[in-house]
Short mmCIF file of C-alpha atoms and ligand atoms in Angstrom, two decimals:
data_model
loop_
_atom_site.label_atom_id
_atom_site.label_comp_id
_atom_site.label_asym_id
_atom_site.label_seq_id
_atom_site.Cartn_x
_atom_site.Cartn_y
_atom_site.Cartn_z
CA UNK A 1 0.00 0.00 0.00
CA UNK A 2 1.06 3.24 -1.08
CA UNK A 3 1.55 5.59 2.14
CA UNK A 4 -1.10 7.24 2.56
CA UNK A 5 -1.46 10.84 4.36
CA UNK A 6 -5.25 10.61 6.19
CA UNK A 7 -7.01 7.17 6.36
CA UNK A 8 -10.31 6.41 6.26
CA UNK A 9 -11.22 4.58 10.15
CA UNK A 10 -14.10 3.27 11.42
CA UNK A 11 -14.25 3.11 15.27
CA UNK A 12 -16.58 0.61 17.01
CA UNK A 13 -17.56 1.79 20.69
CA UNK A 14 -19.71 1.76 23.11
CA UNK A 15 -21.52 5.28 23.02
CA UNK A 16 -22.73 5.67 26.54
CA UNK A 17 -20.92 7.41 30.01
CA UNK A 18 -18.49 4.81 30.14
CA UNK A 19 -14.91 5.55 29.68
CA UNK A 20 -14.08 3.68 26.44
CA UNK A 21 -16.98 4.98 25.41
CA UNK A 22 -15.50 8.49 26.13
CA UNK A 23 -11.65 7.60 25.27
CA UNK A 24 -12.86 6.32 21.64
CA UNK A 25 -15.28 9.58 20.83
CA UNK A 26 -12.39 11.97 22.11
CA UNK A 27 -9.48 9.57 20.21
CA UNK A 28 -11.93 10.09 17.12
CA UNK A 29 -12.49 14.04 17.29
CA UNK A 30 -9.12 14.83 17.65
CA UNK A 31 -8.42 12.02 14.63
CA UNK A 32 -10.58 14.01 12.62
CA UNK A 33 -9.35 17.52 13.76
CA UNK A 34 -5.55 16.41 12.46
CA UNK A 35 -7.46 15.21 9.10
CA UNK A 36 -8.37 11.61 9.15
CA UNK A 37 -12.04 10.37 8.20
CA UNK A 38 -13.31 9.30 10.79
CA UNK A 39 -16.75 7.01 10.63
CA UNK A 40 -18.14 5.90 14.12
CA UNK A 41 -19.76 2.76 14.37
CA UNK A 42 -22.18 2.22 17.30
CA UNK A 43 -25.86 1.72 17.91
CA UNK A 44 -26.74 5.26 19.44
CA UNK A 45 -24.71 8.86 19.18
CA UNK A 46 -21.68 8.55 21.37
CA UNK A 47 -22.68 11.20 24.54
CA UNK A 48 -19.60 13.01 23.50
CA UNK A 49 -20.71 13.40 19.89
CA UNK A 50 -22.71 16.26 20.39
CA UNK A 51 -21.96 17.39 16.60
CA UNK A 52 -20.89 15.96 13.50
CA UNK A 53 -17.55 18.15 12.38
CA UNK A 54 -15.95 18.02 9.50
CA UNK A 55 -13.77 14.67 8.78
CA UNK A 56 -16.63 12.65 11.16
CA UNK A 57 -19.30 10.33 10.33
CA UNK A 58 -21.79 8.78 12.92
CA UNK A 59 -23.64 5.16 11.51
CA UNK A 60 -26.22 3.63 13.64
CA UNK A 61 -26.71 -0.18 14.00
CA UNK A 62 -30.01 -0.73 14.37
CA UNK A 63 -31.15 -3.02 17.07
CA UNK A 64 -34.47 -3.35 15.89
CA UNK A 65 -36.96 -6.34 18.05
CA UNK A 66 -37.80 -9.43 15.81
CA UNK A 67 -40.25 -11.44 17.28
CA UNK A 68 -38.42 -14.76 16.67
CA UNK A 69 -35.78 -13.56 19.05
CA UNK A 70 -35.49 -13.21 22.83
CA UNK A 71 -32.45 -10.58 22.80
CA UNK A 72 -31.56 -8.99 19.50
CA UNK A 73 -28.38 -10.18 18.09
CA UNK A 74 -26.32 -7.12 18.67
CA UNK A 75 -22.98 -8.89 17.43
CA UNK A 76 -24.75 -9.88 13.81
CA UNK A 77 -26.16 -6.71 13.02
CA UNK A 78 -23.08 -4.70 14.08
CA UNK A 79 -21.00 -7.56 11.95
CA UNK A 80 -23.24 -6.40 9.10
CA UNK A 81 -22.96 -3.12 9.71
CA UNK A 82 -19.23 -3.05 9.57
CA UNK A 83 -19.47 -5.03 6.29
CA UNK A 84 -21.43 -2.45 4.60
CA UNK A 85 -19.92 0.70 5.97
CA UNK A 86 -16.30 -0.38 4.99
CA UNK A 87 -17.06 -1.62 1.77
CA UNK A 88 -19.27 1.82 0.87
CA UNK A 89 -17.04 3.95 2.67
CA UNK A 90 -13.64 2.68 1.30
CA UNK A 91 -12.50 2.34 5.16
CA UNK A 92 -8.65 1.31 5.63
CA UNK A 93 -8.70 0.00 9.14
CA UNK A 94 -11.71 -0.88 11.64
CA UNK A 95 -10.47 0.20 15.53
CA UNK A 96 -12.65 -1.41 18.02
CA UNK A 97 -12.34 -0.36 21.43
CA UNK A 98 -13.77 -2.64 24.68
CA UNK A 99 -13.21 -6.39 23.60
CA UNK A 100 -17.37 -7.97 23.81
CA UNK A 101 -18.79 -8.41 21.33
CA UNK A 102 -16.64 -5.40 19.06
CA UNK A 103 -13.50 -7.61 19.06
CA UNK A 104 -15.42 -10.94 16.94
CA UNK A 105 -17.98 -8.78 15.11
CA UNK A 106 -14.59 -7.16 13.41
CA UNK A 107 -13.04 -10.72 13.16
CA UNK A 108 -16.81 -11.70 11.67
CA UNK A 109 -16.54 -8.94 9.17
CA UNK A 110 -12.95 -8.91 8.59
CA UNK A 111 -13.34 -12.54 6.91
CA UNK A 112 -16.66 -11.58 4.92
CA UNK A 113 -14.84 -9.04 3.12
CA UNK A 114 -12.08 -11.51 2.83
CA UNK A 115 -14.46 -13.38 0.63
CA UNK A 116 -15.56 -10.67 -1.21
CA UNK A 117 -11.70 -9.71 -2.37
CA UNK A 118 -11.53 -6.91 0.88
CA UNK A 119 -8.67 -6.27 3.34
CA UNK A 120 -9.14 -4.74 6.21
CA UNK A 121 -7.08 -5.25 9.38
CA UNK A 122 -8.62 -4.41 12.80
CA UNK A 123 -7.39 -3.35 16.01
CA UNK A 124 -8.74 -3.94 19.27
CA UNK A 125 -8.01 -1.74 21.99
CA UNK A 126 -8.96 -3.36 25.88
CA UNK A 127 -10.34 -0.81 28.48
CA UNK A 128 -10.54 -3.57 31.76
CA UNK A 129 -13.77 -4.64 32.28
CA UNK A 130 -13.51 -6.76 28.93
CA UNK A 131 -10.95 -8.93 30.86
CA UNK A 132 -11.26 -8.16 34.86
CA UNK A 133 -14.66 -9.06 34.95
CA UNK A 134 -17.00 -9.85 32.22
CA UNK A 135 -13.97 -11.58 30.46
CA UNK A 136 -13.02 -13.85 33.36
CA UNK A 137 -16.22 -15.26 32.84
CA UNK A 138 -15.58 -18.94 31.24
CA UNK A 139 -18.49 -18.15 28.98
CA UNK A 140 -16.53 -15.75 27.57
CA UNK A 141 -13.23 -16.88 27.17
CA UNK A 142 -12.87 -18.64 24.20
CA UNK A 143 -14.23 -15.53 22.14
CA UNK A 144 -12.41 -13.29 23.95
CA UNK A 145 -9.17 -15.22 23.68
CA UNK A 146 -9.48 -15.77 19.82
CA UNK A 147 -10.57 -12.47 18.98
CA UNK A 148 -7.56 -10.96 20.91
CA UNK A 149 -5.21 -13.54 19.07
CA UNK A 150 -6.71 -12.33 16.03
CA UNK A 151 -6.74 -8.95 16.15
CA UNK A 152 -4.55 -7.37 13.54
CA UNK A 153 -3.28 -5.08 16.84
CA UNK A 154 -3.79 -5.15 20.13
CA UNK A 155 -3.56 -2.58 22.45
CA UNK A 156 -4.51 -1.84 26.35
CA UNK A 157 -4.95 1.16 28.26
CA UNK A 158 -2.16 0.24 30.76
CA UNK A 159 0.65 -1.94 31.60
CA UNK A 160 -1.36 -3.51 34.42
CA UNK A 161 -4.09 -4.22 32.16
CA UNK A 162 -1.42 -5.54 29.74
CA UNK A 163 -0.30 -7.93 32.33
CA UNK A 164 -3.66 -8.97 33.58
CA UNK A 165 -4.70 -10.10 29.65
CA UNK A 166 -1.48 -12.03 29.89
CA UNK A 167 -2.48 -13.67 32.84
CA UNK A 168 -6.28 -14.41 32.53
CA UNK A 169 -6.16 -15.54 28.43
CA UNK A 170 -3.90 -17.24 26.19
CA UNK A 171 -2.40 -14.90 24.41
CA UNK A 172 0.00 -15.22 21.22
CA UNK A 173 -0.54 -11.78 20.16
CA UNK A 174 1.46 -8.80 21.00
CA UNK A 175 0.23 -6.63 23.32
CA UNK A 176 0.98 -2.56 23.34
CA UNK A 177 -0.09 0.03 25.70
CA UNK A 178 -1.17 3.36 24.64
CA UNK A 179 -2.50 4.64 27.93
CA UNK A 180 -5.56 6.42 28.49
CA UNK A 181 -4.87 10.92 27.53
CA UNK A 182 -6.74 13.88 28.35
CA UNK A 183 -6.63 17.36 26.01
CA UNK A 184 -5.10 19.29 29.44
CA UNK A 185 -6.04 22.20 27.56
CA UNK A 186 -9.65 21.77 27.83
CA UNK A 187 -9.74 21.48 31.82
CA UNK A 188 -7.70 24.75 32.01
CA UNK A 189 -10.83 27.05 33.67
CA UNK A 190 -11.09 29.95 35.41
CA UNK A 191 -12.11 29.75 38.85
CA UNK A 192 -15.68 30.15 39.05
CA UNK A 193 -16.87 31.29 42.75
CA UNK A 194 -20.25 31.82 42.04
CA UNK A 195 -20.62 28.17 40.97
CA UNK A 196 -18.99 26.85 43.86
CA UNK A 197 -20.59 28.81 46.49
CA UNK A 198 -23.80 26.97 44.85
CA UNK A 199 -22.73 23.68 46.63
CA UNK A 200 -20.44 25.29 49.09
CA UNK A 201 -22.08 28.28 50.22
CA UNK A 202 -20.05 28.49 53.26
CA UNK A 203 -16.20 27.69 51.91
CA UNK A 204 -16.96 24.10 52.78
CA UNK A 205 -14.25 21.93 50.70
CA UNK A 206 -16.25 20.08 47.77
CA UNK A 207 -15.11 16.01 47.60
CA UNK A 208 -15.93 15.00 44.78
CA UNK A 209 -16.86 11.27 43.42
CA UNK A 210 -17.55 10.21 39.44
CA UNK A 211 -18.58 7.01 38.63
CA UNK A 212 -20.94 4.76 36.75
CA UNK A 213 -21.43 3.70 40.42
CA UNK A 214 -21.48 -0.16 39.83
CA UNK A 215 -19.80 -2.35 42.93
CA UNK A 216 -16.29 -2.19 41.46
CA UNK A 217 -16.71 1.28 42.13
CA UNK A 218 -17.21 1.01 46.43
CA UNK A 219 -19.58 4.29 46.36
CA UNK A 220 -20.25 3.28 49.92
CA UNK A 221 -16.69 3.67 50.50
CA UNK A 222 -16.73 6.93 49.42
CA UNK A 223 -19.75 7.93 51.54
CA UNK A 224 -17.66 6.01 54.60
CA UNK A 225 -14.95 8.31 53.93
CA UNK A 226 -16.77 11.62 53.79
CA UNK A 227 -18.59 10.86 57.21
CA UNK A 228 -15.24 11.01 59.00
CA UNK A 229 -14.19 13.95 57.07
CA UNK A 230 -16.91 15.71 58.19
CA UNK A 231 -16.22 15.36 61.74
CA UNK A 232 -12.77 17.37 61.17
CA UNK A 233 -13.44 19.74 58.20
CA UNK A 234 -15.97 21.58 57.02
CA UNK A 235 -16.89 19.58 54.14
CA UNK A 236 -19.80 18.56 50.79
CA UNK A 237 -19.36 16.07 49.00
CA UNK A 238 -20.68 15.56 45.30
CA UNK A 239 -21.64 12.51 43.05
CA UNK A 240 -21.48 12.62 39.47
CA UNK A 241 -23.21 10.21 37.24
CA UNK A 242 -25.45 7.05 37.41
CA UNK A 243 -25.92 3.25 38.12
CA UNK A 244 -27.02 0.53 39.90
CA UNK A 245 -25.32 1.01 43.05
CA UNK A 246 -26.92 4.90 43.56
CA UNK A 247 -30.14 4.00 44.60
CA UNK A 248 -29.09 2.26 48.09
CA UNK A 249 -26.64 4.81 48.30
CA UNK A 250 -28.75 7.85 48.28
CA UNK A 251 -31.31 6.15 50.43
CA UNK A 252 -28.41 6.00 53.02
CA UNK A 253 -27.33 9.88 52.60
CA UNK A 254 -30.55 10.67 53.35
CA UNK A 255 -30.98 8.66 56.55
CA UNK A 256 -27.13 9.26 57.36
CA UNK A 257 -26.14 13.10 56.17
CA UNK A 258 -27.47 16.24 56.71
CA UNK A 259 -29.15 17.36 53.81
CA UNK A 260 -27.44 19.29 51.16
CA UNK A 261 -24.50 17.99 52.50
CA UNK A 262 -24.37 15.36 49.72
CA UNK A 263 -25.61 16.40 46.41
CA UNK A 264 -26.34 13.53 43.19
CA UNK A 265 -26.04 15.14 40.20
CA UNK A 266 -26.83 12.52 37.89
CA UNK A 267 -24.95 12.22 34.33
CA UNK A 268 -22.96 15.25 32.94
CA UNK A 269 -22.59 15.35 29.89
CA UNK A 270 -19.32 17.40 30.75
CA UNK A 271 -17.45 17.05 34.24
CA UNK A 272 -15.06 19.72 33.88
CA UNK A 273 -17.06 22.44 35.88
CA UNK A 274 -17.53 20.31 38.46
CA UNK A 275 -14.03 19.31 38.55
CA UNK A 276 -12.86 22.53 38.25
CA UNK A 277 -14.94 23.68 41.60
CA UNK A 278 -13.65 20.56 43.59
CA UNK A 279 -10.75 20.20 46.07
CA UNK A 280 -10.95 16.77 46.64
CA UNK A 281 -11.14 13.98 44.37
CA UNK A 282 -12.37 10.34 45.97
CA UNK A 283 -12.24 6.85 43.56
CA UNK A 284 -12.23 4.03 46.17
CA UNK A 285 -12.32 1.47 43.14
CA UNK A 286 -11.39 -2.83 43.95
CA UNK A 287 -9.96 -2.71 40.34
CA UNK A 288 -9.70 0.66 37.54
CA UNK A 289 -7.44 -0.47 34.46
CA UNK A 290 -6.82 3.10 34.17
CA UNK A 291 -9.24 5.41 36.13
CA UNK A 292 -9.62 8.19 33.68
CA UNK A 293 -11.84 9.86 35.71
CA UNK A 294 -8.73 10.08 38.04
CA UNK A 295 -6.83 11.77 35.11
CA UNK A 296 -9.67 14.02 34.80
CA UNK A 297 -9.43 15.15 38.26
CA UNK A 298 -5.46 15.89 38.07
CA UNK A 299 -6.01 17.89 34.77
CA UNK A 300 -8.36 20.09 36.87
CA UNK A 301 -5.50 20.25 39.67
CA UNK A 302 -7.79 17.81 42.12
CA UNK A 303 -5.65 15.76 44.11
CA UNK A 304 -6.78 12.07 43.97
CA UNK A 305 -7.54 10.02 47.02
CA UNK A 306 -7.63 6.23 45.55
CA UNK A 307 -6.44 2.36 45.83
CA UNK A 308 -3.59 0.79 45.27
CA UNK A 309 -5.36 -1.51 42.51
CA UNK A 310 -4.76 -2.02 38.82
CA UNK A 311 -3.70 0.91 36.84
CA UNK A 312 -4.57 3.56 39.01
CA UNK A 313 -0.57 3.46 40.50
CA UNK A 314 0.37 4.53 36.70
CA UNK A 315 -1.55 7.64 36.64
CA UNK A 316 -1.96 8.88 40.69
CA UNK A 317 1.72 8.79 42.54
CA UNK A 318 1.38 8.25 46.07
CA UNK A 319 2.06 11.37 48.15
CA UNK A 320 2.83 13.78 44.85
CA UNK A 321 -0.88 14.46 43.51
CA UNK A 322 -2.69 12.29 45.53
CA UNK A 323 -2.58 9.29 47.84
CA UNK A 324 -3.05 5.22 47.25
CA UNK A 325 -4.00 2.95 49.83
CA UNK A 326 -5.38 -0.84 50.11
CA UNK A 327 -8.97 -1.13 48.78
CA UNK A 328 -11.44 -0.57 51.57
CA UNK A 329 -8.84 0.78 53.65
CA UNK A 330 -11.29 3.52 55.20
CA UNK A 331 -8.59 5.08 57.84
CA UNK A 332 -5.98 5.05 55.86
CA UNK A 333 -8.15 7.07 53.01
CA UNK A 334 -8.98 9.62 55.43
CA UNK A 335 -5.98 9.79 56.70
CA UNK A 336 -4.65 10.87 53.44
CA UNK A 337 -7.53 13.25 52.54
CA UNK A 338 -7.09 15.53 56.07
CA UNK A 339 -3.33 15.70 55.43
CA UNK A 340 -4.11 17.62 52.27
CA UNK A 341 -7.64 19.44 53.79
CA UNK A 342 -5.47 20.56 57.16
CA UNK A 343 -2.50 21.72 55.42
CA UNK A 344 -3.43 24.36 52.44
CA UNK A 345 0.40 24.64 52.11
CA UNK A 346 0.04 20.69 50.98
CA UNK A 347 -2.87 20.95 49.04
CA UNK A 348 -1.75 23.61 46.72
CA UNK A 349 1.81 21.42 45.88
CA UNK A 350 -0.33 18.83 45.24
CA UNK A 351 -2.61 20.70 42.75
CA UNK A 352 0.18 21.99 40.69
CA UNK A 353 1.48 18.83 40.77
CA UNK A 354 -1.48 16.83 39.78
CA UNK A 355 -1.65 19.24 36.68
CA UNK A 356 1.72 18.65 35.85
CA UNK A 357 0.76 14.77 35.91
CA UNK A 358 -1.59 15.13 33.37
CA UNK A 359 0.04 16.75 31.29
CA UNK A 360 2.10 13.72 30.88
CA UNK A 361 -0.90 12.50 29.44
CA UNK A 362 -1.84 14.89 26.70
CA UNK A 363 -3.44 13.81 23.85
CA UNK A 364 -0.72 15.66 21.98
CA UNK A 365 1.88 13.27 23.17
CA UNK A 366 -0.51 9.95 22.79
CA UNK A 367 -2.19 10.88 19.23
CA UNK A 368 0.93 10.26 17.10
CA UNK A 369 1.48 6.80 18.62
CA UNK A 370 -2.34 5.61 17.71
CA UNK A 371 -1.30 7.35 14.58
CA UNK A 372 1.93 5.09 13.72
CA UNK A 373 -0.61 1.99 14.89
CA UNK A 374 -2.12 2.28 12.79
CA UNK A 375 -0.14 3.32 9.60
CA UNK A 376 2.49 0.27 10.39
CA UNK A 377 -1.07 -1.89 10.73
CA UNK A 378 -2.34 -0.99 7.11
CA UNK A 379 1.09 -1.30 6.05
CA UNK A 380 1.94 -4.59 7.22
CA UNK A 381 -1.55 -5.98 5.94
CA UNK A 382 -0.91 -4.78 2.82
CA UNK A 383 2.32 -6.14 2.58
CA UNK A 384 1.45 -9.73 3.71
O1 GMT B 1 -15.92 -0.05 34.26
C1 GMT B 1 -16.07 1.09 33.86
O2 GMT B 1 -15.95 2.08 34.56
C2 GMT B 1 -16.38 1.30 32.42
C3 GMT B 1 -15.22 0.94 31.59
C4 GMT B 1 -15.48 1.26 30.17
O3 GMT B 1 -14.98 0.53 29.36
O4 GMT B 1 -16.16 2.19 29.81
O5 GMT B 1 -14.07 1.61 32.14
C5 GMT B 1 -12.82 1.01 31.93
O6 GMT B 1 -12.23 1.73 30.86
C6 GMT B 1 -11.85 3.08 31.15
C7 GMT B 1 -11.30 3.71 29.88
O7 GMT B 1 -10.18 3.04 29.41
C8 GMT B 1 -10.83 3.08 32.29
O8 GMT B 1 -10.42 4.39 32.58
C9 GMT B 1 -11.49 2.44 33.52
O9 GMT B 1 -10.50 2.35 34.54
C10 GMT B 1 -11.99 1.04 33.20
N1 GMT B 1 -12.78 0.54 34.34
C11 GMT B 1 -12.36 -0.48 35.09
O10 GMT B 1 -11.33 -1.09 34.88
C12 GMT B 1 -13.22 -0.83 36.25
#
């Protein structure tokens, strides 16, 4: 194949609040921005697709209900879907990210175009929940294994993810991490007082907590946490976003807190503001591959108070911009979080530090590798 300058790529995602939902939309925009067509491939508009800009493409797989079936085959109408929009749209490579079902439907589609005179490599990026949990599941394995092994690429979103794959599957394939990035720019806001006084009317310190609040997540943890902070500091603590674990959680504030004292603010479609108003930043996760919310936090200068699990040691260092400690480790978590609230001296070295983190993590610095996948992927297709 003949180098090419821009390539045609069709991303597979998931388009809700989750973060590979979030990493593949933002991976995409800023694809497109630098030139590349971009054509995502999902059954509803991404959340962070509000528009369609130049260079980008949105095509919906319909999930329609056919009375034969009890659950719609999501994996055979995507398959078909992927068959039709790379063979109209000319695509050069698919990029799948989050491993069920994304991973086989590109295998699927990869070998009906291979019958119809098509190449088309495919690379599937793992976010961690593909292999931590849904993939341990034996009734997964197989799929997941063989998809993996015949990915074109394969790439995670950090090097204890990396290992993890290596441990759970059997793995031929090379692995690559291209960790998780943030645009730095975009969390660089003023401050905003008259926001903040909304949830902190007194100069209360605002924790803050973002999750899709399922049990990997330990909400109550963070609600444990905040209880004890209370009795030192003056103190409110937010929740951002949804899921199943929010329910019995809120019914708990209210029998437990005072009220307005803890504040559920749903799904944001942007978490920046309320990043950008917070002092505190509390992920008490059992397992995070990456914790991007974490990242989030640091680009807004919120120190991170988190566990010592999976990926979140690449992206938080312990007493620099933020503190780790064992999962469920309640003390030790407050501990951490009244150093910082007791000692504004602390606090501050900690937020210019947690900037200067992220900014490790720029999408600047993290584009051009994604970009050089997947030019030596085409290439090395085309030259098999
Ligand atoms: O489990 C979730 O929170 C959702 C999941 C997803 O795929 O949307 O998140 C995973 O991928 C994110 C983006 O790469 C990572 O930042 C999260 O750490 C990871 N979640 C877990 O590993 C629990």
């Amino acid at each position: 194949m003949r180098k090419k300058k821009f390539l045609k790529i069709g991303i597979v995602l998931y388009p809700t609040f989750g973060g590979s939902g979030v990493v593949a939309t933002e991976l995409g925009k800023e694809l497109a921005r630098k030139g590349h067509e971009i054509h995502f491939i999902t059954y509803s508009r991404p959340v962070r697709l509000s528009e369609l800009r130049e260079n980008i493409f949105f095509h919906e797989v319909s999930v329609s209900e056919y009375p034969l079936f009890d659950h719609t085959p999501y994996e055979q109408v995507l398959t078909s879907k992927l068959v039709d929009v790379v063979k109209y749209e000319q695509l050069d490579l698919l990029h799948v990210h989050y491993a069920i079902p994304h991973a086989s439907a590109a295998y699927m589609a990869q070998q009906i175009l291979k019958s119809q005179f098509i190449d088309i490599p495919f690379i599937t990026t793992l976010h961690g929940t593909d292999i931590t949990l849904v993939g341990k599941d034996p009734s997964f394995e197989p799929v997941i294994t063989f998809s993996i092994n015949n990915s074109n690429a394969v790439t995670t979103v950090s090097e204890s993810l990396r290992q993890a794959t290596y441990e759970h599957f059997k793995i031929t394939n090379k692995i690559r991490v291209i960790p998780n990035f943030i645009c730095t720019e975009h969390y660089n806001l003023p401050n905003n007082d008259k926001y903040k006084k909304r949830y902190a009317p007194n100069g209360e310190f605002i924790i803050t907590h973002i999750s899709n609040f399922r049990k990997v997540k330990r909400v109550e943890d963070v609600l444990a946490i905040f209880k004890e902070l209370k009795k030192r500091v003056p103190c409110r603590l937010l929740f951002v976003g949804d899921g199943p674990d929010r329910i019995k959680l809120e019914r708990n504030c209210r029998t437990s807190c005072e009220r307005n004292d803890v504040l559920f603010l749903g799904h944001l479609e942007s978490t920046r503001e309320v990043l950008n108003i917070s002092d505190l930043f509390i992920l008490p996760s059992e397992t995070e591959s990456f914790g991007l919310a974490a990242l989030e936090a640091l680009a807004s200068r919120v120190p991170v108070i988190t566990t010592n699990a999976g990926g979140l040691p690449e992206v938080v260092d312990h007493n620099v911009n933020g503190f780790l400690s064992e999962v469920g480790d309640i003390e030790d978590m407050t501990k951490n979080a009244l150093k910082l609230l007791e000692n504004s001296v602390l606090l501050e070295t900690f937020r210019k530090n947690a900037y200067k983190k992220a900014q490790k993590f720029d999408i600047q610095n993290v584009l051009p590798i994604y970009e050089k996948l997947y030019f030596d992927t085409c290439c090395s297709m085309s030259c098999s």
